[in-house]
XYZ file of C-alpha atoms in Angstrom:
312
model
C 0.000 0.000 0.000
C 2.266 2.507 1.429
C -0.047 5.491 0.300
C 0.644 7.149 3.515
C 4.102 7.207 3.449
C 3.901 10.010 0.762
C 1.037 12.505 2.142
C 3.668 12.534 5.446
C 6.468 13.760 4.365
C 7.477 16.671 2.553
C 9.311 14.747 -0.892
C 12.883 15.199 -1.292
C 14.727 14.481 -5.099
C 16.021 10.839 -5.650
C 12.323 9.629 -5.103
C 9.660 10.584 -7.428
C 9.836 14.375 -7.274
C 10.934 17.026 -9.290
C 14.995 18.690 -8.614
C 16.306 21.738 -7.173
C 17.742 23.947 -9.316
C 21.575 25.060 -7.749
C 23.152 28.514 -9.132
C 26.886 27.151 -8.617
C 28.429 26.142 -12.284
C 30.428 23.137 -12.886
C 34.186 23.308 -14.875
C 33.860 23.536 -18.547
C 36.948 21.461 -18.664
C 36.257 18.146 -20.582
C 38.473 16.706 -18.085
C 37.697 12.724 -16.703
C 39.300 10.872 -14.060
C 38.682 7.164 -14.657
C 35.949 6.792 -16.698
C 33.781 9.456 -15.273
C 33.931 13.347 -14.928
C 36.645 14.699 -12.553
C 36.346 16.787 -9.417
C 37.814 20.106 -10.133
C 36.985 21.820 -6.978
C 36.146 20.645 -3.422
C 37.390 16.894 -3.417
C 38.209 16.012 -0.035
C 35.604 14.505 2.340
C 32.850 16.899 3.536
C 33.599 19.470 0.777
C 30.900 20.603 -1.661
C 32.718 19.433 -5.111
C 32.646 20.842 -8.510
C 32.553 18.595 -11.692
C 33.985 18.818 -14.794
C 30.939 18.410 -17.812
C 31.497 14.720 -19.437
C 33.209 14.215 -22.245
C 32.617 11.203 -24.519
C 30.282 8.655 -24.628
C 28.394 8.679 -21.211
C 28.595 5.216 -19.610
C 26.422 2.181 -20.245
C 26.349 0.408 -17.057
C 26.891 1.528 -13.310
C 30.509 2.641 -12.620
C 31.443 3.270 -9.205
C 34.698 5.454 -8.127
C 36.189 5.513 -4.982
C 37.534 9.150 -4.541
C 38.530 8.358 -0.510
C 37.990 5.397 1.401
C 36.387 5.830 4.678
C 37.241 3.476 8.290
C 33.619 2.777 8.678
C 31.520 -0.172 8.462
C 30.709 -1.955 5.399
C 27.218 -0.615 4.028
C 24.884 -3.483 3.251
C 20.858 -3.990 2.479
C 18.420 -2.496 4.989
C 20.763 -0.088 6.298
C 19.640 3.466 6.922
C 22.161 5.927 5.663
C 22.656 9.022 6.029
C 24.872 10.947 3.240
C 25.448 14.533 1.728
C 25.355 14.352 -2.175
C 25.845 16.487 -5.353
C 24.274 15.464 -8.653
C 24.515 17.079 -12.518
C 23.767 15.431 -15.627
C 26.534 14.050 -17.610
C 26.408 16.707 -20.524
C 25.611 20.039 -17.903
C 27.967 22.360 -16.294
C 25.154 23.081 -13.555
C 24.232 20.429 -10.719
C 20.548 19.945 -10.525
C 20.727 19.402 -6.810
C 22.876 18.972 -3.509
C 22.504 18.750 0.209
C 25.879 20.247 1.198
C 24.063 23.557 0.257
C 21.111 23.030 2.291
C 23.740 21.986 4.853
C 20.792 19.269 5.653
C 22.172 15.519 4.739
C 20.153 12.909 3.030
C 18.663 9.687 4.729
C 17.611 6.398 3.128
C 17.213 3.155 3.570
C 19.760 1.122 1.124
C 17.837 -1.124 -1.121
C 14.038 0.010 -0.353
C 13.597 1.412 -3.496
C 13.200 4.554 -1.930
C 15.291 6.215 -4.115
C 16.773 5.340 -7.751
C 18.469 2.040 -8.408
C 21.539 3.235 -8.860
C 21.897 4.738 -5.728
C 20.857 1.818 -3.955
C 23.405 -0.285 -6.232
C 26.393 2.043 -5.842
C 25.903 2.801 -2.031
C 25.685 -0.590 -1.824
C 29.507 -2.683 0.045
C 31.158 1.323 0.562
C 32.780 2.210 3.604
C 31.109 4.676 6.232
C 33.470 7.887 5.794
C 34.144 7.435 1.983
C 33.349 9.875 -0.985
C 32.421 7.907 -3.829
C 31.758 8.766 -7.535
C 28.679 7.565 -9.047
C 28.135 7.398 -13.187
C 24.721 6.241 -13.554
C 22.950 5.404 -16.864
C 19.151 6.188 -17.645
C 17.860 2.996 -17.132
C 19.198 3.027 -13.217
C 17.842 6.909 -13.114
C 14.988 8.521 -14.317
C 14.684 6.824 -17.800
C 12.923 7.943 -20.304
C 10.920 10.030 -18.849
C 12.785 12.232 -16.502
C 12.515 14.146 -13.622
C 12.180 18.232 -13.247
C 15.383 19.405 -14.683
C 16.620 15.918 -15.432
C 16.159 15.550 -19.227
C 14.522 12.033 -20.207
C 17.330 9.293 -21.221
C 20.050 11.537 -19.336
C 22.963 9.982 -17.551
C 23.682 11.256 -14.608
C 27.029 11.854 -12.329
C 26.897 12.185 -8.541
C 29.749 12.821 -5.765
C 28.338 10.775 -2.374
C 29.666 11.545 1.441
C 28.983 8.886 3.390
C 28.180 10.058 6.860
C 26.701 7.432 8.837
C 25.023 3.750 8.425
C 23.083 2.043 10.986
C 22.022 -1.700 11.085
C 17.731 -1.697 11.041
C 16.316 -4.366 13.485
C 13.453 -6.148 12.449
C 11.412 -5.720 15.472
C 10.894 -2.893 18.243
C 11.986 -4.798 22.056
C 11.720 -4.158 25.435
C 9.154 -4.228 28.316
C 5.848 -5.162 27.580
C 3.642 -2.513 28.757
C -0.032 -3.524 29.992
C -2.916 -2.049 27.949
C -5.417 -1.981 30.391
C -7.855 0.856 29.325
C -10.861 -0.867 27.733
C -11.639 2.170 25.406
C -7.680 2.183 23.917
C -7.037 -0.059 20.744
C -4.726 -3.127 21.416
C -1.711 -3.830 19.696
C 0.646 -6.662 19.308
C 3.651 -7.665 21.684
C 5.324 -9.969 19.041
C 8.992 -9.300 18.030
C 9.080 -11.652 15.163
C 9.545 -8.544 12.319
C 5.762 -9.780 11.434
C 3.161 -6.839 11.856
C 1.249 -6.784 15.213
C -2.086 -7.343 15.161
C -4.079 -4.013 15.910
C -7.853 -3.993 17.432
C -9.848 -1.281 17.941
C -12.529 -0.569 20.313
C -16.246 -0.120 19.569
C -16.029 2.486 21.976
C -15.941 6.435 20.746
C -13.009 7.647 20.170
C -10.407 9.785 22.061
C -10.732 13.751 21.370
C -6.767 13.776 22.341
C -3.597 12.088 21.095
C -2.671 9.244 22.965
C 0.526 7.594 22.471
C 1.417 4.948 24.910
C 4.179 2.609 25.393
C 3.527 -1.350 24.087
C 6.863 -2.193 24.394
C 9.239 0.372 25.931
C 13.033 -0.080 25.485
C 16.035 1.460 26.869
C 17.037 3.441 23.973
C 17.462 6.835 23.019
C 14.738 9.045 23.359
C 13.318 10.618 19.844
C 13.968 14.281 19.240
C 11.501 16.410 17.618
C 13.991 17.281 15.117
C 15.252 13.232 14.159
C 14.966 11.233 11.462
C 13.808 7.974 12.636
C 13.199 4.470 10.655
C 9.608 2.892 11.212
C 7.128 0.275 10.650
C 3.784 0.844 10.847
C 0.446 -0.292 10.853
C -2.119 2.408 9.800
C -5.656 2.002 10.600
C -9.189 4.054 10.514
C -10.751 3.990 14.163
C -14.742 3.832 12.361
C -13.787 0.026 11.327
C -10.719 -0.748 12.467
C -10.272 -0.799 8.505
C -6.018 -1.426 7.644
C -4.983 1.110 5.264
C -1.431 1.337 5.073
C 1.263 -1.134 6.773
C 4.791 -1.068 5.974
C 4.580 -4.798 6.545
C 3.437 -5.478 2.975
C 6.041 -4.632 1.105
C 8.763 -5.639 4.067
C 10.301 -1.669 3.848
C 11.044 0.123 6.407
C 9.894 3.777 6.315
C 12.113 6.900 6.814
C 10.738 9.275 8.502
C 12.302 12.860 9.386
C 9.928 14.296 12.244
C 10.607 18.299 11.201
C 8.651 17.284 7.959
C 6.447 14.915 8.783
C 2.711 16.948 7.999
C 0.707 14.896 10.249
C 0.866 16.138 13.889
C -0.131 13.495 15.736
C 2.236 11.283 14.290
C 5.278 13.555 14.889
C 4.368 14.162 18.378
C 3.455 10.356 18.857
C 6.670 9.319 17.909
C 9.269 12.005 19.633
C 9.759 11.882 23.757
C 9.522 7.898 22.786
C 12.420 5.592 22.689
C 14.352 4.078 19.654
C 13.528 0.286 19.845
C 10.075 0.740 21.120
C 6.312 -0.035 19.910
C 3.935 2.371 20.199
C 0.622 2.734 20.070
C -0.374 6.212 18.613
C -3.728 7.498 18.409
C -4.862 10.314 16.243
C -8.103 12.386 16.569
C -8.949 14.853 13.241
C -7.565 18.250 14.440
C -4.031 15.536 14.800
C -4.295 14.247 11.569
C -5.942 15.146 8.399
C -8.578 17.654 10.175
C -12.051 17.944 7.190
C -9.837 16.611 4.257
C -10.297 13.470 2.722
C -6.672 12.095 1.598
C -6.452 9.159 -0.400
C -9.360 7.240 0.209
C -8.903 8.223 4.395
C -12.411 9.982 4.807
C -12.441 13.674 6.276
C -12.450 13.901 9.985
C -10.960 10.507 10.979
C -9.743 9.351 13.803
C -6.330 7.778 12.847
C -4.862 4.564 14.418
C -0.863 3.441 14.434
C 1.242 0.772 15.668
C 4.734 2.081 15.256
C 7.937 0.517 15.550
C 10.672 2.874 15.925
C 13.781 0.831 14.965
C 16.140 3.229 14.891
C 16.899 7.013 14.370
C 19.685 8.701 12.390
């Protein structure tokens, strides 16, 4: 399903959204360094780089440079990075987007699809604390059809700081937490990775957010201003009805709480601890207010099960 996923969170580039423009011009020097466009400018570690424009044929397949190796772990599948980027097209002078800029870095989950294959094939085995060089052809990118300023069928070049990678569990732990209050739906205490179950009450439903401990660990408490990783299950409290749940596609969500649109959500989920389950309930004036969103009818009452498995 994961149709909430996107009405949450304000949409970055590298998932289905249109680029920001950048100002700052690339080299006109044809100049390559092993099969891909050098960095003229800015190459150490942590330093917004310039690129030289492309010369030649762009490449076919993904190539993958290591400009400096990091000390770090080893990134792998179902990690959550967190990395600063720049990205141009293969025949422009002019990037079409960067974080070190926005001097706001760039979290993902390696191999959820949540951005374009060839990031999640070149971040893939690197070092935490390495810049790599990324050549990626059209069919790994946007394709034929583009993105913003990203002309269709264009190859595209992209310098990659890795900052910081951090193994996902597949379950929230800790102290189960009774659910004694009748009128409260009940969730789940399993730690198998499997979604918890999630009943709700006949009873009316809560005019306040609630958000109350299932399982509580002993991690680090959530900051308003984190990015965590979560599974979810998403219900409607009128039936009980699932409408979203992470669980179906088996992919994490990454969630960071400063853009995250739905209040009661965001303040469900900070004050809690990483490794925890919570339950998180959601009256109208938390969530989506007299809007219908997606098939979610106007003035619902929301319902969550959240795992918070880790924040970056």
């Amino acid at each position: 399903m994961r149709r909430l996923a996107g009405l949450l969170v304000v949409p970055l580039l590298l998932l289905t959204t249109a680029a920001c423009g950048s100002d700052d011009k690339g080299s006109d020097s044809a100049s390559m360094k092993n099969g891909l466009p050098a960095i003229t400018a800015g190459e150490k570690f942590g330093e917004k780089p310039t690129l030289a424009k492309g010369a030649g044929d762009p490449v076919k397949s993904l190539k993958v440079n290591v400009i400096s190796e990091g000390k770090g772990a080893v990134t792998k599948k179902g990690d959550a990075l967190q990395v600063n980027y720049l990205g141009q097209a293969w025949d422009s002078t002019t990037p079409f987007d960067n974080s070190f800029d926005r001097k706001q870095p760039f979290e993902l989950t390696l191999g959820a699809g949540q951005v374009i294959k060839g990031w999640d094939q070149g971040l893939e085995g690197q070092k935490v604390g390495s810049r790599i060089e990324i050549g990626i052809p059209p069919e790994l990118g946007y394709g034929a059809n583009g993105q913003g300023d990203i002309k269709p069928n264009a190859t595209l070049v992209f310098v990659v700081d890795i900052l910081k990678a951090v193994t996902i569990p597949k379950s929230a732990t800790g102290t189960e937490v009774a659910q004694e209050n009748k009128d409260l739906p009940k969730v789940g205490t399993n730690t198998d990775g499997k979604a918890p179950s999630l009943t709700v009450p006949k009873s009316a439903a809560p005019t306040k957010l609630v958000s109350n401990y299932v399982l509580e660990s002993k991690g680090e408490v959530v900051k308003a201003t984190d990015t965590v990783v979560v599974n979810y299950v998403a219900a409607l409290w009128k039936d009980g009805k699932v409408f979203d749940s992470t669980y179906t596609t088996g992919k994490p969500a990454n969630f960071p709480l400063d853009q995250l649109t739905l209040k009661g959500l965001k303040d469900g989920i900070a004050g809690k601890k990483v490794g925890s389950r919570v339950l998180i309930v959601a009256p109208p004036s938390e969530a989506f207010g007299d809007q219908e969103k997606q098939g979610i009818p106007k003035n619902s009452t929301l319902v969550f099960a959240v795992d918070i498995l880790a924040k970056m």
